[in-house]
Amino acid sequence: MKTLQSWKHEVERSLDVFNERESMPDRLHDAMMYSLEAGGKRIRPALVYAVLETYDRPLSLGAEVAAALEMVHTYSLIHDDLPAMDDDDVRRGRPTNHRQFDEATAILAGDALLTDSFRILAETKLEAHKVVELIGLFSQAAGSRGMVGGQLDDMLAEKRADVSLETLQSIHERKTGALLVYALEAGAVLADVLPSDRAALKAFGRHLGIAFQIQDDILDVEGDEAVIGKRVGSDEQNDKTTYPKLLGLDGAKLALAREVELAEAELTSLSVKAPLLQAMLDFIVKRNH
Amino acid sequence: MKTLQSWKHEVERSLDVFNERESMPDRLHDAMMYSLEAGGKRIRPALVYAVLETYDRPLSLGAEVAAALEMVHTYSLIHDDLPAMDDDDVRRGRPTNHRQFDEATAILAGDALLTDSFRILAETKLEAHKVVELIGLFSQAAGSRGMVGGQLDDMLAEKRADVSLETLQSIHERKTGALLVYALEAGAVLADVLPSDRAALKAFGRHLGIAFQIQDDILDVEGDEAVIGKRVGSDEQNDKTTYPKLLGLDGAKLALAREVELAEAELTSLSVKAPLLQAMLDFIVKRNH
């Protein structure tokens, strides 16, 4: 997907610019950039850019939001990997932040990425009331009502065997879904779209988020270990509640198809054609890692 | 100090209102409120309120900024107390957050307090461009250029014996000073003061911050253990670089007097009388804990 590649470069340039070494301790800069540069698919920034291109707006309009999204996603991975949380030593084929540096530095690098993401958002070159809206929505998506709340409920659910489909959905909607929906809604705010388009983009984001998670769970059952870069079957071994566990593998595939259908229906309802958002959906559902 | 007491109640009411249980997992709410309610002197909110009263503006104008300040201060204490950082078991006479709950919960409670502080700031009822300014300044004071950067440099300095007065000052200016200066500057933005008053309030905040830290160091040498609630002489035992270590105890007292003088000169230069800010300065310098 050529566009995704060029968007990746776009956001990586911004991350460099917004996090200048001169303004902070070297070690903090190194730890923040170590994880920011570790790559990943940059899906959240890509969704912002996809909305902007869909409405024929310049990508530069989304530089701050794209960087902030990637910084908050990265901080959440750094803190999730800590010994007290998932205790992971490797992420994307490299030592995790606290293994490369140390635990205290990893905690502070995460804190700085989170805090600085708001500094960058506050620099968005847009009417002030829109900037306030972007910040308000972002903090809701990332905070106690969104990602952090979902992460805590996920931790609690791991200790239980009787997690319902409803609870599973609610956890994913906050833990991973909220930032994906934010990427689309922020794109709508930046591109100044019609209210009906904004609502459809948000709904698209919700279905995309669920599809993303179901596909993750399916990959854990039948993915290619060499491609996804982690042991297949780890969810089952950890007795984790997943879509395949609750619905069976075929049931999970059906549920995935259903979410894709609903997501596509939202795209069709937009006032413009949205081939790039369709391509993002295809990419997320058909990815093999 | 009666006013400080009434301001304490004011901010504690706001903290309850802004962090409703319904919007997040119970355990996350409990962990956040456990540390928010642990008390403390509430100096940062008090400085905001002192500025508002000085300019005859309603305290309600500062509710969001006051709550956000206390939330970020509290998150920094929770993360500082973690085993990977200072590894403290007790804070203000009660188990630290990770001892009362667990490490993972403490990390997430800190993350949520930090993120939610921006959600609350974004709700400030003021012209949008001022809200953006308040958020931009806040994230700078709390992030890599401010508190988090100072905390990391403080960690690195603890391992060294040759810390200069300049480095010590730079660490404190960011680790504790930045949020104190922010409290005063945010008060100036909220109260819509003259540019010259705003500059003087910021300068007052800088001197107040240094005075605060020198007094802290002096208390560690000659304070009353029963009153300050921790072992006296712990800095020396930990071979920590302090003002008394670099300047001698008398030198530190002289430096403190000098900062107080400079702070008072800034107050005198204001376009209004500022007895409450003078009282805050007296309180900070004359406190015995």
Short mmCIF file of C-alpha atoms in Angstrom, two decimals, chain A residues 43-45 47-48 65 68-77 114 117-118 137-143 146-148 172-187 205-206 208-209, chain B residues 115:
data_model
loop_
_atom_site.label_atom_id
_atom_site.label_comp_id
_atom_site.label_asym_id
_atom_site.label_seq_id
_atom_site.Cartn_x
_atom_site.Cartn_y
_atom_site.Cartn_z
CA ILE A 43 -2.42 3.08 11.68
CA ARG A 44 -3.77 5.94 13.79
CA PRO A 45 -1.95 8.73 11.95
CA LEU A 47 -6.50 7.21 9.48
CA VAL A 48 -6.20 10.96 10.09
CA VAL A 65 -2.93 15.25 15.67
CA ALA A 68 0.01 13.19 19.25
CA LEU A 69 -1.81 9.95 18.40
CA GLU A 70 1.41 8.07 17.75
CA MET A 71 2.99 9.46 20.92
CA VAL A 72 0.08 8.36 23.09
CA HIS A 73 -0.07 4.95 21.43
CA THR A 74 3.69 4.59 22.04
CA TYR A 75 3.50 5.65 25.70
CA SER A 76 0.75 3.08 26.26
CA LEU A 77 2.98 0.33 24.83
CA LEU A 114 1.74 11.54 27.09
CA SER A 117 1.30 15.05 23.08
CA PHE A 118 -0.94 17.74 24.58
CA LEU A 137 -11.87 14.51 22.68
CA PHE A 138 -8.29 13.26 22.77
CA SER A 139 -8.05 13.30 26.57
CA GLN A 140 -11.38 11.50 26.83
CA ALA A 141 -10.25 8.81 24.38
CA ALA A 142 -6.92 8.31 26.17
CA GLY A 143 -7.91 8.73 29.83
CA GLY A 146 -11.11 5.52 27.37
CA MET A 147 -7.81 3.74 26.93
CA VAL A 148 -6.55 3.72 30.54
CA HIS A 172 -11.68 -3.34 23.44
CA GLU A 173 -13.83 -0.33 22.64
CA ARG A 174 -11.93 1.63 25.25
CA LYS A 175 -8.48 -0.01 25.22
CA THR A 176 -7.86 0.12 21.47
CA GLY A 177 -11.09 1.39 19.91
CA ALA A 178 -11.23 4.85 21.49
CA LEU A 179 -8.01 6.10 19.87
CA LEU A 180 -9.03 4.68 16.47
CA VAL A 181 -12.40 6.43 16.66
CA TYR A 182 -10.57 9.58 17.76
CA ALA A 183 -8.32 9.42 14.68
CA LEU A 184 -11.41 9.49 12.47
CA GLU A 185 -13.29 12.11 14.46
CA ALA A 186 -10.22 14.35 14.65
CA GLY A 187 -9.85 13.98 10.89
CA GLY A 205 -14.15 3.94 13.32
CA ARG A 206 -16.10 1.90 15.85
CA LEU A 208 -13.10 -0.77 12.18
CA GLY A 209 -11.89 -0.99 15.78
CA THR B 115 -4.59 12.46 31.00
#
